[in-house]
PDB file of C-alpha atoms in Angstrom:
ATOM      1  CA  MET Q  71     115.532 162.746 106.716  1.00  0.00           C
ATOM      2  CA  ASN Q  72     114.487 164.411 103.485  1.00  0.00           C
ATOM      3  CA  LYS Q  73     117.978 165.809 102.887  1.00  0.00           C
ATOM      4  CA  PHE Q  74     119.530 162.495 103.979  1.00  0.00           C
ATOM      5  CA  ILE Q  75     117.452 160.552 101.436  1.00  0.00           C
ATOM      6  CA  GLU Q  76     118.281 163.039  98.673  1.00  0.00           C
ATOM      7  CA  ARG Q  77     121.972 163.061  99.579  1.00  0.00           C
ATOM      8  CA  ILE Q  78     122.154 159.262  99.557  1.00  0.00           C
ATOM      9  CA  ALA Q  79     120.431 159.119  96.135  1.00  0.00           C
ATOM     10  CA  LEU Q  80     122.862 161.650  94.643  1.00  0.00           C
ATOM     11  CA  ALA Q  81     125.874 159.987  96.251  1.00  0.00           C
ATOM     12  CA  LYS Q  82     124.839 156.636  94.809  1.00  0.00           C
ATOM     13  CA  LEU Q  83     124.635 158.198  91.347  1.00  0.00           C
ATOM     14  CA  ASP Q  84     127.996 159.987  91.495  1.00  0.00           C
ATOM     15  CA  GLY Q  85     129.865 157.168  93.258  1.00  0.00           C
ATOM     16  CA  SER Q  86     130.468 159.011  96.535  1.00  0.00           C
ATOM     17  CA  LEU Q  87     128.118 156.952  98.727  1.00  0.00           C
ATOM     18  CA  LEU Q  88     130.832 155.525 100.980  1.00  0.00           C
ATOM     19  CA  LYS Q  89     132.355 158.987 101.402  1.00  0.00           C
ATOM     20  CA  VAL Q  90     128.984 160.444 102.440  1.00  0.00           C
ATOM     21  CA  ILE Q  91     128.323 157.633 104.926  1.00  0.00           C
ATOM     22  CA  ASN Q  92     131.815 158.008 106.403  1.00  0.00           C
ATOM     23  CA  HIS Q  93     131.304 161.775 106.728  1.00  0.00           C
ATOM     24  CA  ILE Q  94     128.042 161.277 108.637  1.00  0.00           C
ATOM     25  CA  GLU Q  95     129.576 158.617 110.890  1.00  0.00           C
ATOM     26  CA  LYS Q  96     132.403 160.957 111.968  1.00  0.00           C
ATOM     27  CA  ASN Q  97     129.951 163.065 113.964  1.00  0.00           C
ATOM     28  CA  ASP Q  98     129.513 162.381 117.670  1.00  0.00           C
ATOM     29  CA  LEU Q  99     125.792 163.043 117.278  1.00  0.00           C
ATOM     30  CA  VAL Q 100     123.645 162.108 114.281  1.00  0.00           C
ATOM     31  CA  ILE Q 101     120.088 163.454 114.127  1.00  0.00           C
ATOM     32  CA  PHE Q 102     117.462 162.008 111.817  1.00  0.00           C
ATOM     33  CA  ASP Q 103     114.687 164.607 111.946  1.00  0.00           C
ATOM     34  CA  ASP Q 104     111.196 163.935 110.566  1.00  0.00           C
ATOM     35  CA  PHE Q 105     111.725 160.180 110.232  1.00  0.00           C
ATOM     36  CA  GLY Q 106     108.885 158.677 108.211  1.00  0.00           C
ATOM     37  CA  LEU Q 107     107.794 161.623 106.075  1.00  0.00           C
ATOM     38  CA  GLN Q 108     109.380 160.518 102.806  1.00  0.00           C
ATOM     39  CA  PRO Q 109     109.568 156.914 101.537  1.00  0.00           C
ATOM     40  CA  LEU Q 110     112.879 155.120 101.943  1.00  0.00           C
ATOM     41  CA  ASP Q 111     114.435 153.542  98.885  1.00  0.00           C
ATOM     42  CA  ASN Q 112     116.743 150.560  99.212  1.00  0.00           C
ATOM     43  CA  ASN Q 113     119.920 152.672  99.126  1.00  0.00           C
ATOM     44  CA  SER Q 114     118.601 154.863 101.958  1.00  0.00           C
ATOM     45  CA  ARG Q 115     117.634 151.823 104.028  1.00  0.00           C
ATOM     46  CA  LEU Q 116     121.082 150.285 103.565  1.00  0.00           C
ATOM     47  CA  ALA Q 117     122.860 153.581 104.326  1.00  0.00           C
ATOM     48  CA  LEU Q 118     120.716 154.101 107.426  1.00  0.00           C
ATOM     49  CA  LEU Q 119     121.533 150.592 108.644  1.00  0.00           C
ATOM     50  CA  GLN Q 120     125.262 151.121 108.011  1.00  0.00           C
ATOM     51  CA  ILE Q 121     125.273 154.403 109.927  1.00  0.00           C
ATOM     52  CA  LEU Q 122     123.302 152.951 112.838  1.00  0.00           C
ATOM     53  CA  GLU Q 123     125.576 149.904 112.935  1.00  0.00           C
ATOM     54  CA  ASP Q 124     128.725 152.014 113.006  1.00  0.00           C
ATOM     55  CA  CYS Q 125     127.311 154.425 115.602  1.00  0.00           C
ATOM     56  CA  TYR Q 126     125.837 151.716 117.837  1.00  0.00           C
ATOM     57  CA  GLN Q 127     127.151 152.059 121.419  1.00  0.00           C
ATOM     58  CA  ARG Q 128     129.856 154.492 120.244  1.00  0.00           C
ATOM     59  CA  LYS Q 129     127.968 157.609 119.203  1.00  0.00           C
ATOM     60  CA  SER Q 130     124.631 159.244 119.874  1.00  0.00           C
ATOM     61  CA  VAL Q 131     121.704 159.095 117.472  1.00  0.00           C
ATOM     62  CA  ILE Q 132     118.491 161.078 117.820  1.00  0.00           C
ATOM     63  CA  VAL Q 133     115.436 160.255 115.742  1.00  0.00           C
ATOM     64  CA  THR Q 134     112.440 162.566 115.691  1.00  0.00           C
ATOM     65  CA  SER Q 135     109.192 161.564 114.076  1.00  0.00           C
ATOM     66  CA  GLN Q 136     105.513 162.319 113.960  1.00  0.00           C
ATOM     67  CA  LEU Q 137     105.004 158.727 112.831  1.00  0.00           C
ATOM     68  CA  PRO Q 138     104.317 156.448 115.825  1.00  0.00           C
ATOM     69  CA  VAL Q 139     107.162 154.030 116.556  1.00  0.00           C
ATOM     70  CA  SER Q 140     104.705 151.159 116.099  1.00  0.00           C
ATOM     71  CA  LYS Q 141     104.543 152.099 112.390  1.00  0.00           C
ATOM     72  CA  TRP Q 142     108.297 152.451 111.790  1.00  0.00           C
ATOM     73  CA  TYR Q 143     108.708 148.800 110.799  1.00  0.00           C
ATOM     74  CA  ASP Q 144     106.096 149.191 108.055  1.00  0.00           C
ATOM     75  CA  TYR Q 145     107.617 152.514 106.998  1.00  0.00           C
ATOM     76  CA  ILE Q 146     111.025 150.883 106.478  1.00  0.00           C
ATOM     77  CA  ASN Q 147     109.132 148.437 104.233  1.00  0.00           C
ATOM     78  CA  GLU Q 148     111.707 145.654 103.933  1.00  0.00           C
ATOM     79  CA  PRO Q 149     111.435 142.994 106.653  1.00  0.00           C
ATOM     80  CA  THR Q 150     115.079 141.987 107.033  1.00  0.00           C
ATOM     81  CA  LEU Q 151     116.400 145.545 106.994  1.00  0.00           C
ATOM     82  CA  ALA Q 152     113.516 146.725 109.204  1.00  0.00           C
ATOM     83  CA  ASP Q 153     114.455 144.101 111.822  1.00  0.00           C
ATOM     84  CA  ALA Q 154     118.095 145.181 111.781  1.00  0.00           C
ATOM     85  CA  ILE Q 155     117.360 148.934 111.796  1.00  0.00           C
ATOM     86  CA  MET Q 156     114.731 148.684 114.538  1.00  0.00           C
ATOM     87  CA  ASP Q 157     117.035 146.522 116.653  1.00  0.00           C
ATOM     88  CA  ARG Q 158     119.775 149.159 116.523  1.00  0.00           C
ATOM     89  CA  LEU Q 159     117.346 152.011 117.100  1.00  0.00           C
ATOM     90  CA  THR Q 160     115.565 150.480 120.072  1.00  0.00           C
ATOM     91  CA  ALA Q 161     118.102 148.268 121.872  1.00  0.00           C
ATOM     92  CA  ASN Q 162     119.555 150.994 124.106  1.00  0.00           C
ATOM     93  CA  ALA Q 163     117.087 153.759 123.347  1.00  0.00           C
ATOM     94  CA  VAL Q 164     115.625 156.353 125.616  1.00  0.00           C
ATOM     95  CA  ARG Q 165     112.203 157.116 124.232  1.00  0.00           C
ATOM     96  CA  ILE Q 166     110.415 160.396 124.850  1.00  0.00           C
ATOM     97  CA  GLU Q 167     106.889 160.859 123.588  1.00  0.00           C
ATOM     98  CA  LEU Q 168     105.656 164.428 123.518  1.00  0.00           C
ATOM     99  CA  LYS Q 169     101.995 165.249 124.026  1.00  0.00           C
ATOM    100  CA  GLY Q 170     100.080 168.415 123.359  1.00  0.00           C
ATOM    101  CA  ASP Q 171     100.020 171.144 120.778  1.00  0.00           C
ATOM    102  CA  SER Q 172     102.910 172.006 118.511  1.00  0.00           C
ATOM    103  CA  MET Q 173     105.242 174.697 119.851  1.00  0.00           C
ATOM    104  CA  ARG Q 174     104.842 176.424 116.487  1.00  0.00           C
ATOM    105  CA  ARG Q 175     101.105 176.719 117.080  1.00  0.00           C
ATOM    106  CA  LYS Q 176     101.610 177.932 120.633  1.00  0.00           C
ATOM    107  CA  ASN Q 177     104.045 180.622 119.490  1.00  0.00           C
ATOM    108  CA  GLN Q 178     101.547 181.931 116.911  1.00  0.00           C
ATOM    109  CA  LYS Q 179      98.990 182.837 119.592  1.00  0.00           C
TER     110      LYS Q 179
END
């Protein structure tokens, strides 16, 4: 997500936003890792919605997050876009919640 947010910001500045979104959408699998660590600006919210809309029921999307799903709506921080994004993320989702210690911690022992 951090690189996604940065890439969207730069693409907006240099006029290549649509090209970046189209490039991401061409993948059969899109992974948003560490969702919720960095604040979303409006351009990132809109790009995320566009990607999720275009991928919906046609491509696979994986979202990983340490932020509980119950807090995602507040993280998105814009009610209309949060409704639309959450609808696309959860409508046909398979949700897996992991419990226990981090694998990184276990591997250090």
